mmCIF file of C-alpha atoms in Angstrom:
data_model
loop_
_atom_site.group_PDB
_atom_site.id
_atom_site.type_symbol
_atom_site.label_atom_id
_atom_site.label_comp_id
_atom_site.label_asym_id
_atom_site.label_seq_id
_atom_site.Cartn_x
_atom_site.Cartn_y
_atom_site.Cartn_z
ATOM 1 C CA UNK A 1258 -30.689 33.417 -20.328
ATOM 2 C CA UNK A 1259 -31.208 36.959 -21.549
ATOM 3 C CA UNK A 1260 -33.408 39.170 -19.383
ATOM 4 C CA UNK A 1261 -36.304 39.184 -21.871
ATOM 5 C CA UNK A 1262 -36.098 35.407 -22.311
ATOM 6 C CA UNK A 1263 -36.082 34.982 -18.530
ATOM 7 C CA UNK A 1264 -39.191 37.184 -18.208
ATOM 8 C CA UNK A 1265 -40.953 35.154 -20.910
ATOM 9 C CA UNK A 1266 -39.991 31.936 -19.145
ATOM 10 C CA UNK A 1267 -41.351 33.179 -15.805
ATOM 11 C CA UNK A 1268 -44.590 34.474 -17.379
ATOM 12 C CA UNK A 1269 -45.097 31.129 -19.100
ATOM 13 C CA UNK A 1270 -44.650 29.291 -15.800
ATOM 14 C CA UNK A 1271 -47.066 31.628 -14.032
ATOM 15 C CA UNK A 1272 -49.726 31.280 -16.716
ATOM 16 C CA UNK A 1273 -49.229 27.513 -16.987
ATOM 17 C CA UNK A 1274 -49.629 27.105 -13.214
ATOM 18 C CA UNK A 1275 -52.872 29.100 -13.369
ATOM 19 C CA UNK A 1276 -54.153 27.205 -16.416
ATOM 20 C CA UNK A 1277 -53.260 23.793 -14.946
ATOM 21 C CA UNK A 1278 -55.059 24.692 -11.725
ATOM 22 C CA UNK A 1279 -58.162 26.020 -13.489
ATOM 23 C CA UNK A 1280 -58.387 23.669 -16.484
ATOM 24 C CA UNK A 1281 -56.144 20.697 -15.739
ATOM 25 C CA UNK A 1282 -52.859 19.576 -17.203
ATOM 26 C CA UNK A 1283 -54.363 19.249 -20.674
ATOM 27 C CA UNK A 1284 -55.039 23.013 -20.822
ATOM 28 C CA UNK A 1285 -54.365 24.567 -24.197
ATOM 29 C CA UNK A 1286 -50.689 25.428 -24.664
ATOM 30 C CA UNK A 1287 -51.728 28.089 -27.186
ATOM 31 C CA UNK A 1288 -53.882 29.751 -24.515
ATOM 32 C CA UNK A 1289 -51.019 29.604 -22.019
ATOM 33 C CA UNK A 1290 -48.679 31.283 -24.519
ATOM 34 C CA UNK A 1291 -51.305 33.913 -25.396
ATOM 35 C CA UNK A 1292 -51.988 34.690 -21.717
ATOM 36 C CA UNK A 1293 -48.229 35.027 -21.145
ATOM 37 C CA UNK A 1294 -48.043 37.505 -24.044
ATOM 38 C CA UNK A 1295 -45.785 35.341 -26.213
ATOM 39 C CA UNK A 1296 -46.163 33.185 -29.299
ATOM 40 C CA UNK A 1297 -46.460 29.423 -29.226
ATOM 41 C CA UNK A 1298 -42.952 29.177 -30.693
ATOM 42 C CA UNK A 1299 -41.568 30.918 -27.614
ATOM 43 C CA UNK A 1300 -43.356 28.438 -25.375
ATOM 44 C CA UNK A 1301 -41.880 25.513 -27.333
ATOM 45 C CA UNK A 1302 -38.377 27.031 -27.276
ATOM 46 C CA UNK A 1303 -38.520 26.998 -23.480
ATOM 47 C CA UNK A 1304 -40.574 23.806 -23.117
ATOM 48 C CA UNK A 1305 -40.277 21.395 -26.061
ATOM 49 C CA UNK A 1306 -43.341 19.394 -24.942
ATOM 50 C CA UNK A 1307 -46.195 19.515 -22.456
ATOM 51 C CA UNK A 1308 -44.476 17.293 -19.885
ATOM 52 C CA UNK A 1309 -41.430 19.593 -19.838
ATOM 53 C CA UNK A 1310 -43.756 22.483 -18.992
ATOM 54 C CA UNK A 1311 -45.532 20.374 -16.362
ATOM 55 C CA UNK A 1312 -42.226 19.432 -14.733
ATOM 56 C CA UNK A 1313 -41.126 23.068 -14.622
ATOM 57 C CA UNK A 1314 -44.459 24.173 -13.129
ATOM 58 C CA UNK A 1315 -44.447 21.485 -10.468
ATOM 59 C CA UNK A 1316 -40.737 21.655 -9.591
ATOM 60 C CA UNK A 1317 -41.220 24.110 -6.726
ATOM 61 C CA UNK A 1318 -43.913 21.966 -5.177
ATOM 62 C CA UNK A 1319 -41.861 18.817 -5.680
ATOM 63 C CA UNK A 1320 -38.945 20.563 -3.959
ATOM 64 C CA UNK A 1321 -41.286 21.355 -1.065
ATOM 65 C CA UNK A 1322 -42.392 17.719 -0.840
ATOM 66 C CA UNK A 1323 -38.764 16.597 -0.856
ATOM 67 C CA UNK A 1324 -37.928 19.062 1.913
ATOM 68 C CA UNK A 1325 -40.921 17.812 3.887
ATOM 69 C CA UNK A 1326 -39.755 14.198 3.488
ATOM 70 C CA UNK A 1327 -36.337 15.096 4.939
ATOM 71 C CA UNK A 1328 -37.980 16.871 7.880
ATOM 72 C CA UNK A 1329 -40.156 13.825 8.550
ATOM 73 C CA UNK A 1330 -37.104 11.583 8.859
ATOM 74 C CA UNK A 1331 -36.688 12.998 12.360
ATOM 75 C CA UNK A 1332 -40.280 12.208 13.386
ATOM 76 C CA UNK A 1333 -40.662 9.836 16.320
ATOM 77 C CA UNK A 1334 -43.305 7.703 14.607
ATOM 78 C CA UNK A 1335 -42.026 6.435 11.239
ATOM 79 C CA UNK A 1336 -45.439 5.284 10.029
ATOM 80 C CA UNK A 1337 -47.038 8.618 10.926
ATOM 81 C CA UNK A 1338 -44.218 10.381 9.047
ATOM 82 C CA UNK A 1339 -44.906 8.257 5.959
ATOM 83 C CA UNK A 1340 -48.642 8.950 6.191
ATOM 84 C CA UNK A 1341 -48.093 12.695 6.588
ATOM 85 C CA UNK A 1342 -45.884 12.740 3.516
ATOM 86 C CA UNK A 1343 -48.356 10.672 1.461
ATOM 87 C CA UNK A 1344 -51.130 13.104 2.411
ATOM 88 C CA UNK A 1345 -48.992 15.975 1.134
ATOM 89 C CA UNK A 1346 -48.327 14.096 -2.122
ATOM 90 C CA UNK A 1347 -52.063 13.449 -2.570
ATOM 91 C CA UNK A 1348 -52.891 17.106 -1.924
ATOM 92 C CA UNK A 1349 -50.291 18.208 -4.481
ATOM 93 C CA UNK A 1350 -51.405 15.778 -7.183
ATOM 94 C CA UNK A 1351 -55.102 16.517 -6.653
ATOM 95 C CA UNK A 1352 -54.540 20.269 -7.076
ATOM 96 C CA UNK A 1353 -54.043 19.941 -10.827
ATOM 97 C CA UNK A 1354 -56.688 18.022 -12.731
ATOM 98 C CA UNK A 1355 -54.944 15.416 -14.870
ATOM 99 C CA UNK A 1356 -51.676 15.350 -12.930
ATOM 100 C CA UNK A 1357 -52.487 12.105 -11.112
ATOM 101 C CA UNK A 1358 -53.288 10.350 -14.368
ATOM 102 C CA UNK A 1359 -50.070 11.673 -15.956
ATOM 103 C CA UNK A 1360 -48.010 10.565 -12.947
ATOM 104 C CA UNK A 1361 -49.537 7.096 -13.062
ATOM 105 C CA UNK A 1362 -48.708 6.782 -16.763
ATOM 106 C CA UNK A 1363 -45.169 8.071 -16.167
ATOM 107 C CA UNK A 1364 -44.499 5.242 -13.695
ATOM 108 C CA UNK A 1365 -44.352 2.791 -16.603
ATOM 109 C CA UNK A 1366 -42.512 5.114 -19.007
ATOM 110 C CA UNK A 1367 -39.071 5.788 -17.561
ATOM 111 C CA UNK A 1368 -38.136 7.839 -20.645
ATOM 112 C CA UNK A 1369 -40.824 10.464 -20.081
ATOM 113 C CA UNK A 1370 -39.840 13.837 -18.667
ATOM 114 C CA UNK A 1371 -42.447 13.429 -15.949
ATOM 115 C CA UNK A 1372 -40.963 10.096 -14.879
ATOM 116 C CA UNK A 1373 -37.616 11.821 -14.416
ATOM 117 C CA UNK A 1374 -39.390 14.314 -12.165
ATOM 118 C CA UNK A 1375 -40.727 11.352 -10.162
ATOM 119 C CA UNK A 1376 -37.343 9.791 -9.387
ATOM 120 C CA UNK A 1377 -36.519 12.073 -6.426
ATOM 121 C CA UNK A 1378 -40.069 11.605 -5.124
ATOM 122 C CA UNK A 1379 -39.717 7.807 -5.239
ATOM 123 C CA UNK A 1380 -36.363 8.061 -3.489
ATOM 124 C CA UNK A 1381 -37.818 10.274 -0.745
ATOM 125 C CA UNK A 1382 -40.795 7.954 -0.347
ATOM 126 C CA UNK A 1383 -38.503 4.908 -0.298
ATOM 127 C CA UNK A 1384 -36.551 6.341 2.609
ATOM 128 C CA UNK A 1385 -39.707 7.039 4.638
ATOM 129 C CA UNK A 1386 -41.179 3.644 3.710
ATOM 130 C CA UNK A 1387 -37.994 1.770 4.685
ATOM 131 C CA UNK A 1388 -37.969 3.550 8.027
ATOM 132 C CA UNK A 1389 -41.589 2.506 8.698
ATOM 133 C CA UNK A 1390 -40.772 -1.048 7.628
ATOM 134 C CA UNK A 1391 -37.768 -1.208 9.978
ATOM 135 C CA UNK A 1392 -40.069 -0.039 12.783
ATOM 136 C CA UNK A 1393 -42.358 -2.983 11.984
ATOM 137 C CA UNK A 1394 -45.379 -0.796 11.153
ATOM 138 C CA UNK A 1395 -45.451 -1.536 7.407
ATOM 139 C CA UNK A 1396 -45.200 -4.955 5.761
ATOM 140 C CA UNK A 1397 -41.765 -5.685 4.289
ATOM 141 C CA UNK A 1398 -43.227 -6.625 0.891
ATOM 142 C CA UNK A 1399 -44.700 -3.151 0.265
ATOM 143 C CA UNK A 1400 -42.715 -1.400 -2.486
ATOM 144 C CA UNK A 1401 -42.473 2.291 -3.213
ATOM 145 C CA UNK A 1402 -43.606 1.930 -6.834
ATOM 146 C CA UNK A 1403 -46.871 0.295 -5.773
ATOM 147 C CA UNK A 1404 -47.319 2.778 -2.945
ATOM 148 C CA UNK A 1405 -46.821 5.759 -5.284
ATOM 149 C CA UNK A 1406 -49.297 4.254 -7.779
ATOM 150 C CA UNK A 1407 -51.854 3.868 -4.977
ATOM 151 C CA UNK A 1408 -51.168 7.420 -3.827
ATOM 152 C CA UNK A 1409 -51.706 8.752 -7.354
ATOM 153 C CA UNK A 1410 -54.870 6.670 -7.671
ATOM 154 C CA UNK A 1411 -56.174 8.209 -4.457
ATOM 155 C CA UNK A 1412 -55.353 11.684 -5.777
ATOM 156 C CA UNK A 1413 -57.209 10.838 -8.993
ATOM 157 C CA UNK A 1414 -60.242 9.710 -6.999
ATOM 158 C CA UNK A 1415 -60.118 12.938 -4.963
ATOM 159 C CA UNK A 1416 -59.892 14.958 -8.162
ATOM 160 C CA UNK A 1417 -62.968 13.192 -9.553
ATOM 161 C CA UNK A 1418 -65.027 13.704 -6.353
ATOM 162 C CA UNK A 1419 -64.521 17.346 -5.335
ATOM 163 C CA UNK A 1420 -67.705 17.247 -3.245
ATOM 164 C CA UNK A 1421 -66.225 14.686 -0.834
ATOM 165 C CA UNK A 1422 -63.408 16.367 1.112
ATOM 166 C CA UNK A 1423 -62.927 13.290 3.330
ATOM 167 C CA UNK A 1424 -62.373 10.858 0.455
ATOM 168 C CA UNK A 1425 -58.573 11.148 0.337
ATOM 169 C CA UNK A 1426 -58.164 10.359 4.030
ATOM 170 C CA UNK A 1427 -60.628 7.456 3.866
ATOM 171 C CA UNK A 1428 -58.859 5.878 0.910
ATOM 172 C CA UNK A 1429 -55.447 6.468 2.461
ATOM 173 C CA UNK A 1430 -56.602 4.763 5.678
ATOM 174 C CA UNK A 1431 -57.818 1.760 3.653
ATOM 175 C CA UNK A 1432 -54.469 1.617 1.863
ATOM 176 C CA UNK A 1433 -52.587 1.794 5.141
ATOM 177 C CA UNK A 1434 -54.664 -1.003 6.647
ATOM 178 C CA UNK A 1435 -53.490 -3.218 3.807
ATOM 179 C CA UNK A 1436 -49.873 -2.263 4.476
ATOM 180 C CA UNK A 1437 -49.868 -3.298 8.119
ATOM 181 C CA UNK A 1438 -47.930 -6.439 9.020
ATOM 182 C CA UNK A 1439 -50.082 -9.538 9.392
ATOM 183 C CA UNK A 1440 -50.580 -10.539 13.012
ATOM 184 C CA UNK A 1441 -50.423 -14.216 13.851
ATOM 185 C CA UNK A 1442 -52.991 -15.208 16.472
#
């Protein structure tokens, strides 16, 4: 990429990150381009559609979540490691209004750019989930797709209730209660 094209790309990412944080993932692409000092055509040359821009904006954070998942593989308590990672995923998704809804929709549309961004996240979550299942702390019938949908739903609920900072943890605890193996008396 030429130096000027690279600068435009970086400015677009910076402005998109700001706009997505302030206004949600449905922020005006025209405003993002204007704030970056480029035309809308330049934005579309770099990012052919909104989800391509979203993936580029979130890639650094996704990389951080993937790194965190690898670190948690060494944790002594597999279930705690899974919970810690899910909390981080919820915090990430709730940061950008509309991201949770987009991630939930992408789960059923494997062709979407956002779904392709989700694949490494599902793989990371699968590894942590399998470890917790082998430890006997999570039911064997819990699947990563359902767990990621629940996680995104929790993030959506958190996004919709900004006045309740405890909501994410409460809903995650309820989810985790349902994932525990059934005890036979």
